[in-house]
Amino acid sequence: MKPDLIGLDAHEIKKWAVGLGIDAYRGRQIQHWLFKRLASSFEEMTDLSKSLRTLLKEKANISTLEKIKSLVSEDGTEKYLFRLSDGYYIESVLIPERDHFTLCVSSQAGCAMGCRFCLTAKQGLKRDLTPSEIIDQVIQARKSMDDPDRMTNIVLMGMGEPLANYDAVVKAIGILISEDGMNFSHRKVTLSTCGLVPQIKKMGQDITVNLAISLNAGDDKTRNFLMPINKKYPLNSLISACRDFPLPNRRMITFEYILIEGINDRDEDALNLCSLLSGLRAKINLIPLNPYPESQMSPPPMERILQFQEILIKNHFTAIIRKSKGRDILAACGQLSGTYS
Ligand code: SAH
């Protein structure tokens, strides 16, 4: 099978080049074209000889994602639909912030985690993405921007559970943050997980990017109801992995908490959350539930949300209410399905 060159790190591409009888330094040149100049074909690599370009074309692929469609929300959020080479679909979301853009990237087609509030969960897991398919989302989105350098942040919060596709995700992050690769700052890459405890421990040793935990409840009963993974890794094991997680100076773990009316939005729930996270360097993102058709759950009224936040702040936590963007085009958290009707 032809390798996808954007999924190879600097070492691998050199090794691959040498295997083909090409000088190792060409690997670096090719990576420059792929990651810095966003070339989508070998023809564009004009400082390589014509015969070399022909050879590369025979022996390798560049991009395998096909951009099918993009939708732009009223607030400027843009959602891309991509088709994978075997016909599955994934989505990525480009989110405008005050002074930069954040790209929300998928790690799997579908998801096996079955969280009750999330639309992606409804389709089950189709398959893991390859490192190349993860990185290609970034490349394709950058290519569609007037100034690609304004995309400074990446969040692995799209479709799928990144830590359930551990090796490919870690490999892709390595390429995204390496100088030879896409050169993102590791401070600006965030991986979000529903709480796969063994992989959280491993991740702390393997990579230094930000960790976000989709928490959504401060007690096991509620969390079991919302997120089946909690039965396997209950809160005490999850929080203890967070306490052990190596955090560079001044960094914090982000805890995402979707507020759902009548389920996890009482004062008592806020107090549970405070005692669960006490002593942790934690930042809490409160996300009012984004309903999707048939979800049968709703966000609490704003008054309740503010009261919930107030309790957290009184207990000395940083707690922000995260406005969801792109709701009108089903691009907000938990609304990605990989389909268009
Ligand atoms: N599997 C990973 C990453 C994908 S979910 C994880 O669970 O973290 C990204 C975020 O969207 C999570 O924080 C999740 O809690 C949130 N989310 C999912 N469905 C949502 C919904 N309907 N409304 C608001 N946020 C939602």
Coordinates of C-alpha atoms and ligand atoms in Angstrom, one line a residue:
M1 CA 0.0 0.0 0.0
K2 CA 1.2 3.5 -0.8
P3 CA 2.1 5.5 2.4
D4 CA 0.2 8.7 3.1
L5 CA 3.1 11.1 3.5
I6 CA 1.4 13.5 5.8
G7 CA 1.1 10.8 8.4
L8 CA 4.9 10.2 8.5
D9 CA 7.1 12.0 11.0
A10 CA 10.5 13.4 10.1
H11 CA 12.4 10.2 10.9
E12 CA 9.9 8.0 9.0
I13 CA 9.9 10.1 5.9
K14 CA 13.7 10.1 5.7
K15 CA 13.8 6.4 6.1
W16 CA 11.1 6.0 3.4
A17 CA 13.0 8.2 1.1
V18 CA 16.2 6.3 1.6
G19 CA 14.4 3.0 1.0
L20 CA 13.3 4.4 -2.4
G21 CA 16.9 5.3 -3.2
I22 CA 16.3 9.1 -2.7
D23 CA 18.6 11.3 -0.6
A24 CA 17.4 11.5 3.0
Y25 CA 17.3 15.3 3.0
R26 CA 14.6 15.2 0.3
G27 CA 12.3 14.0 3.1
R28 CA 12.7 17.3 4.8
Q29 CA 12.0 19.2 1.5
I30 CA 8.8 17.2 1.0
Q31 CA 7.7 17.9 4.5
H32 CA 8.2 21.5 4.0
W33 CA 5.9 21.4 0.9
L34 CA 3.3 19.4 2.7
F35 CA 3.2 21.1 6.1
K36 CA 4.4 24.7 5.5
R37 CA 3.3 25.3 1.9
L38 CA 0.2 23.1 2.1
A39 CA 1.0 21.5 -1.3
S40 CA -1.7 19.0 -2.4
S41 CA 0.2 17.5 -5.3
F42 CA 3.7 16.5 -6.1
E43 CA 3.6 18.7 -9.2
E44 CA 3.6 21.7 -7.0
M45 CA 7.0 20.7 -5.5
T46 CA 8.9 22.6 -8.1
D47 CA 12.3 22.4 -6.5
L48 CA 12.3 18.6 -7.0
S49 CA 13.3 17.2 -10.4
K50 CA 10.5 16.1 -12.7
S51 CA 11.6 12.5 -12.6
L52 CA 11.6 12.6 -8.8
R53 CA 8.1 14.0 -8.8
T54 CA 6.9 11.3 -11.1
L55 CA 8.5 8.6 -8.8
L56 CA 6.9 10.1 -5.7
K57 CA 3.5 10.2 -7.4
E58 CA 3.8 6.5 -8.2
K59 CA 5.0 5.5 -4.7
A60 CA 3.0 7.7 -2.3
N61 CA -0.2 9.5 -1.6
I62 CA -0.6 13.0 -0.1
S63 CA -4.1 13.6 1.0
T64 CA -6.9 11.1 1.1
L65 CA -9.7 13.3 2.5
E66 CA -12.2 14.6 0.1
K67 CA -13.8 17.9 1.1
I68 CA -17.5 17.4 0.2
K69 CA -19.0 20.5 1.6
S70 CA -18.6 23.4 4.0
L71 CA -21.3 25.3 5.9
V72 CA -20.8 28.7 7.5
S73 CA -22.8 29.7 10.6
E74 CA -24.2 33.1 11.3
D75 CA -21.4 33.5 13.9
G76 CA -18.7 32.7 11.4
T77 CA -18.1 29.1 12.5
E78 CA -17.4 26.9 9.6
K79 CA -18.1 23.2 9.4
Y80 CA -16.4 20.9 6.9
L81 CA -17.6 17.6 5.8
F82 CA -15.0 15.2 4.6
R83 CA -15.3 11.8 2.9
L84 CA -12.7 9.1 3.8
S85 CA -11.3 6.9 1.1
D86 CA -13.6 4.1 2.2
G87 CA -16.8 6.2 2.1
Y88 CA -17.3 7.1 5.8
Y89 CA -17.8 10.8 6.7
I90 CA -16.2 12.9 9.3
E91 CA -16.5 16.6 10.3
S92 CA -14.2 19.4 11.5
V93 CA -15.2 22.8 12.8
L94 CA -13.2 26.0 12.4
I95 CA -14.1 28.4 15.2
P96 CA -13.3 32.1 15.0
E97 CA -12.2 33.6 18.4
R98 CA -11.3 37.2 19.1
D99 CA -7.8 37.1 17.7
H100 CA -7.3 33.7 16.3
F101 CA -9.0 30.6 15.0
T102 CA -9.4 27.2 16.7
L103 CA -9.9 24.0 14.7
C104 CA -11.9 21.2 16.2
V105 CA -10.7 17.9 14.8
S106 CA -12.2 14.4 14.7
S107 CA -10.3 11.4 15.8
Q108 CA -12.7 8.6 14.8
A109 CA -15.5 8.2 12.3
G110 CA -18.4 7.8 14.7
C111 CA -17.8 6.9 18.4
A112 CA -18.3 3.9 20.6
M113 CA -18.7 5.6 23.9
G114 CA -22.4 6.0 23.9
C115 CA -22.8 9.2 25.8
R116 CA -26.5 10.0 26.2
F117 CA -26.4 13.7 25.2
C118 CA -24.1 13.4 22.1
L119 CA -25.3 13.0 18.6
T120 CA -22.1 11.4 17.3
A121 CA -22.7 8.5 19.8
K122 CA -26.0 7.6 18.0
Q123 CA -24.1 6.2 15.0
G124 CA -21.7 4.0 16.9
L125 CA -18.1 3.5 15.9
K126 CA -17.4 3.2 12.2
R127 CA -13.6 3.2 12.4
D128 CA -10.5 4.8 13.8
L129 CA -8.9 7.6 11.8
T130 CA -5.3 7.2 10.6
P131 CA -2.7 9.8 11.6
S132 CA -2.8 11.2 8.1
E133 CA -6.6 11.6 8.2
I134 CA -6.3 13.5 11.5
I135 CA -3.6 15.9 10.2
D136 CA -5.2 16.3 6.8
Q137 CA -8.2 18.0 8.5
V138 CA -5.9 20.7 9.7
I139 CA -4.2 21.0 6.3
Q140 CA -7.5 21.2 4.4
A141 CA -9.0 23.8 6.8
R142 CA -5.9 25.9 6.7
K143 CA -6.0 25.8 2.9
S144 CA -9.4 27.3 2.9
M145 CA -8.4 30.3 5.1
D146 CA -7.2 33.7 3.8
D147 CA -4.4 33.6 6.4
P148 CA -3.7 30.1 7.5
D149 CA -1.4 31.3 10.3
R150 CA -4.3 32.7 12.2
M151 CA -5.3 29.1 13.0
T152 CA -3.2 28.7 16.2
N153 CA -5.2 26.3 18.3
I154 CA -6.3 22.8 17.9
V155 CA -8.8 20.9 20.0
L156 CA -9.4 17.2 19.6
M157 CA -13.1 17.5 20.4
G158 CA -14.7 16.6 17.2
M159 CA -16.2 13.1 16.4
G160 CA -14.8 10.2 18.3
E161 CA -12.9 9.5 21.5
P162 CA -9.3 10.4 20.9
L163 CA -7.9 8.2 23.6
A164 CA -9.7 5.1 22.1
N165 CA -7.5 5.7 19.0
Y166 CA -4.4 6.3 21.1
D167 CA -1.5 5.5 18.9
A168 CA -2.8 7.3 15.8
V169 CA -3.8 10.4 17.9
V170 CA -0.4 10.6 19.6
K171 CA 1.4 10.2 16.4
A172 CA -0.7 12.9 14.7
I173 CA -0.2 15.3 17.6
G174 CA 3.5 14.7 17.4
I175 CA 3.5 15.8 13.8
L176 CA 1.2 18.8 14.5
I177 CA 3.5 20.1 17.2
S178 CA 6.9 19.3 15.7
E179 CA 9.0 21.9 14.0
D180 CA 9.4 19.8 10.9
G181 CA 5.7 19.2 10.9
M182 CA 3.0 21.8 11.4
N183 CA 4.7 23.6 14.2
F184 CA 1.8 24.3 16.5
S185 CA 2.6 25.2 20.0
H186 CA 2.0 22.3 22.4
R187 CA 0.3 24.8 24.7
K188 CA -2.3 25.4 22.1
V189 CA -3.3 21.8 21.5
T190 CA -6.0 20.3 23.7
L191 CA -7.1 16.7 23.9
S192 CA -10.5 16.0 25.3
T193 CA -11.5 12.7 26.7
C194 CA -14.6 11.1 28.2
G195 CA -12.2 9.5 30.7
L196 CA -10.2 6.5 29.6
V197 CA -8.1 6.2 32.7
P198 CA -5.2 4.0 31.6
Q199 CA -4.7 6.1 28.5
I200 CA -4.8 9.3 30.5
K201 CA -1.9 7.9 32.5
K202 CA 0.0 6.9 29.4
M203 CA -0.6 10.2 27.7
G204 CA 1.0 12.1 30.6
Q205 CA 4.2 10.3 29.9
D206 CA 4.0 10.4 26.1
I207 CA 3.0 14.0 25.2
T208 CA 2.7 17.4 26.7
V209 CA -0.5 18.9 25.4
N210 CA -3.5 20.2 27.3
L211 CA -5.9 17.7 28.8
A212 CA -9.6 18.3 29.0
I213 CA -12.0 15.9 30.7
S214 CA -15.7 15.7 29.8
L215 CA -16.9 15.3 33.3
N216 CA -20.6 16.3 33.3
A217 CA -21.4 15.1 36.8
G218 CA -20.0 15.2 40.3
D219 CA -21.3 11.8 41.4
D220 CA -21.2 8.3 40.0
K221 CA -24.9 7.8 39.8
T222 CA -25.5 10.7 37.5
R223 CA -22.3 10.1 35.5
N224 CA -23.2 6.4 35.0
F225 CA -26.5 7.6 33.6
L226 CA -25.0 10.1 31.2
M227 CA -21.8 8.4 30.2
P228 CA -21.5 4.5 30.2
I229 CA -17.7 4.7 30.4
N230 CA -18.1 5.8 34.0
K231 CA -19.1 2.2 34.9
K232 CA -15.7 1.0 33.8
Y233 CA -13.7 4.0 35.2
P234 CA -15.6 5.6 38.0
L235 CA -15.0 9.1 39.3
N236 CA -12.5 8.1 42.0
S237 CA -10.2 6.5 39.4
L238 CA -10.6 9.3 36.9
I239 CA -9.9 12.1 39.4
S240 CA -7.0 10.2 40.8
A241 CA -5.5 10.0 37.3
C242 CA -6.1 13.7 37.0
R243 CA -4.3 14.4 40.3
D244 CA -1.3 12.4 39.1
F245 CA -1.3 14.0 35.6
P246 CA 2.0 15.9 35.1
L247 CA 1.1 19.5 34.6
P248 CA 3.7 22.0 33.5
N249 CA 3.9 25.3 35.4
R250 CA 0.7 27.2 35.6
R251 CA -1.2 24.8 33.4
M252 CA -4.6 23.5 34.4
I253 CA -6.8 20.6 33.5
T254 CA -10.0 21.7 31.9
F255 CA -13.2 20.0 33.1
E256 CA -16.1 20.3 30.7
Y257 CA -19.5 20.2 32.3
I258 CA -22.6 20.1 30.1
L259 CA -25.5 21.6 32.0
I260 CA -28.7 19.6 31.5
E261 CA -32.0 20.7 33.1
G262 CA -33.1 18.5 36.0
I263 CA -30.2 16.1 35.6
N264 CA -27.0 17.8 36.8
D265 CA -27.9 21.4 37.4
R266 CA -28.8 21.6 41.1
D267 CA -26.9 23.5 43.7
E268 CA -26.1 20.2 45.2
D269 CA -24.5 19.1 41.9
A270 CA -22.3 22.2 41.9
L271 CA -21.2 21.5 45.5
N272 CA -20.4 17.9 44.6
L273 CA -18.3 19.1 41.8
C274 CA -16.4 21.4 44.1
S275 CA -15.5 18.7 46.5
L276 CA -14.6 16.3 43.8
L277 CA -12.2 18.7 42.2
S278 CA -10.9 20.3 45.4
G279 CA -7.1 20.9 45.4
L280 CA -6.9 20.2 41.6
R281 CA -5.5 22.8 39.2
A282 CA -8.9 22.9 37.5
K283 CA -10.6 25.2 35.1
I284 CA -14.3 24.4 34.6
N285 CA -16.1 25.0 31.3
L286 CA -19.8 25.1 31.7
I287 CA -21.6 24.2 28.5
P288 CA -25.3 24.6 28.3
L289 CA -26.6 21.5 26.5
N290 CA -26.9 21.8 22.8
P291 CA -30.0 19.8 22.1
Y292 CA -30.4 17.8 18.9
P293 CA -33.6 16.4 17.5
E294 CA -34.9 13.6 19.7
S295 CA -32.5 14.2 22.5
Q296 CA -35.3 14.7 25.1
M297 CA -33.0 16.8 27.3
S298 CA -32.7 20.6 27.5
P299 CA -30.4 23.2 28.8
P300 CA -31.3 24.9 32.1
P301 CA -32.6 28.5 32.0
M302 CA -29.9 31.1 32.1
E303 CA -30.7 32.0 35.7
R304 CA -29.9 28.5 36.8
I305 CA -26.7 28.4 34.8
L306 CA -25.5 31.6 36.4
Q307 CA -26.4 30.3 39.9
F308 CA -24.4 27.1 39.2
Q309 CA -21.4 29.1 38.1
E310 CA -21.7 31.4 41.1
I311 CA -21.3 28.4 43.5
L312 CA -18.1 27.3 41.7
I313 CA -16.7 30.7 41.8
K314 CA -17.4 31.2 45.5
N315 CA -15.5 28.0 46.0
H316 CA -12.5 29.5 44.2
F317 CA -12.8 27.7 40.9
T318 CA -12.3 29.3 37.5
A319 CA -15.6 28.6 35.9
I320 CA -16.6 30.0 32.5
I321 CA -19.9 29.6 30.6
R322 CA -18.9 28.5 27.2
K323 CA -21.1 29.9 24.5
S324 CA -21.5 27.2 21.9
K325 CA -20.9 28.4 18.4
G326 CA -22.3 27.1 15.2
R327 CA -25.5 25.8 16.6
D328 CA -27.5 26.9 13.5
I329 CA -25.5 24.5 11.3
L330 CA -25.3 21.7 13.9
A331 CA -21.6 22.3 14.4
A332 CA -21.6 22.8 18.1
C333 CA -20.4 20.4 20.8
G334 CA -22.2 17.0 20.5
Q335 CA -23.9 17.9 17.3
L336 CA -21.5 16.3 14.7
S337 CA -23.0 13.4 12.8
G338 CA -21.2 13.4 9.5
T339 CA -24.4 13.7 7.6
Y340 CA -26.2 16.4 5.8
S341 CA -29.9 16.5 5.2
Ligands
SAH1 N1 -14.8 12.1 23.1 C1 -14.2 13.2 23.6 C2 -14.2 14.4 22.6 C3 -15.5 14.7 21.8 S1 -16.8 15.5 22.7 C4 -14.8 13.7 24.9 O1 -15.8 13.1 25.3 O2 -14.3 14.6 25.5 C5 -16.4 17.1 22.9 C6 -17.2 17.9 23.9 O3 -18.5 18.1 23.5 C7 -17.3 17.1 25.2 O4 -16.8 17.9 26.3 C8 -18.7 16.8 25.4 O5 -19.0 16.7 26.8 C9 -19.4 17.9 24.6 N2 -20.7 17.6 24.2 C10 -21.2 16.4 23.7 N3 -22.5 16.5 23.4 C11 -22.9 17.7 23.7 C12 -24.1 18.4 23.7 N4 -25.2 17.8 23.2 N5 -24.2 19.7 24.1 C13 -23.1 20.3 24.6 N6 -21.9 19.7 24.7 C14 -21.8 18.4 24.3

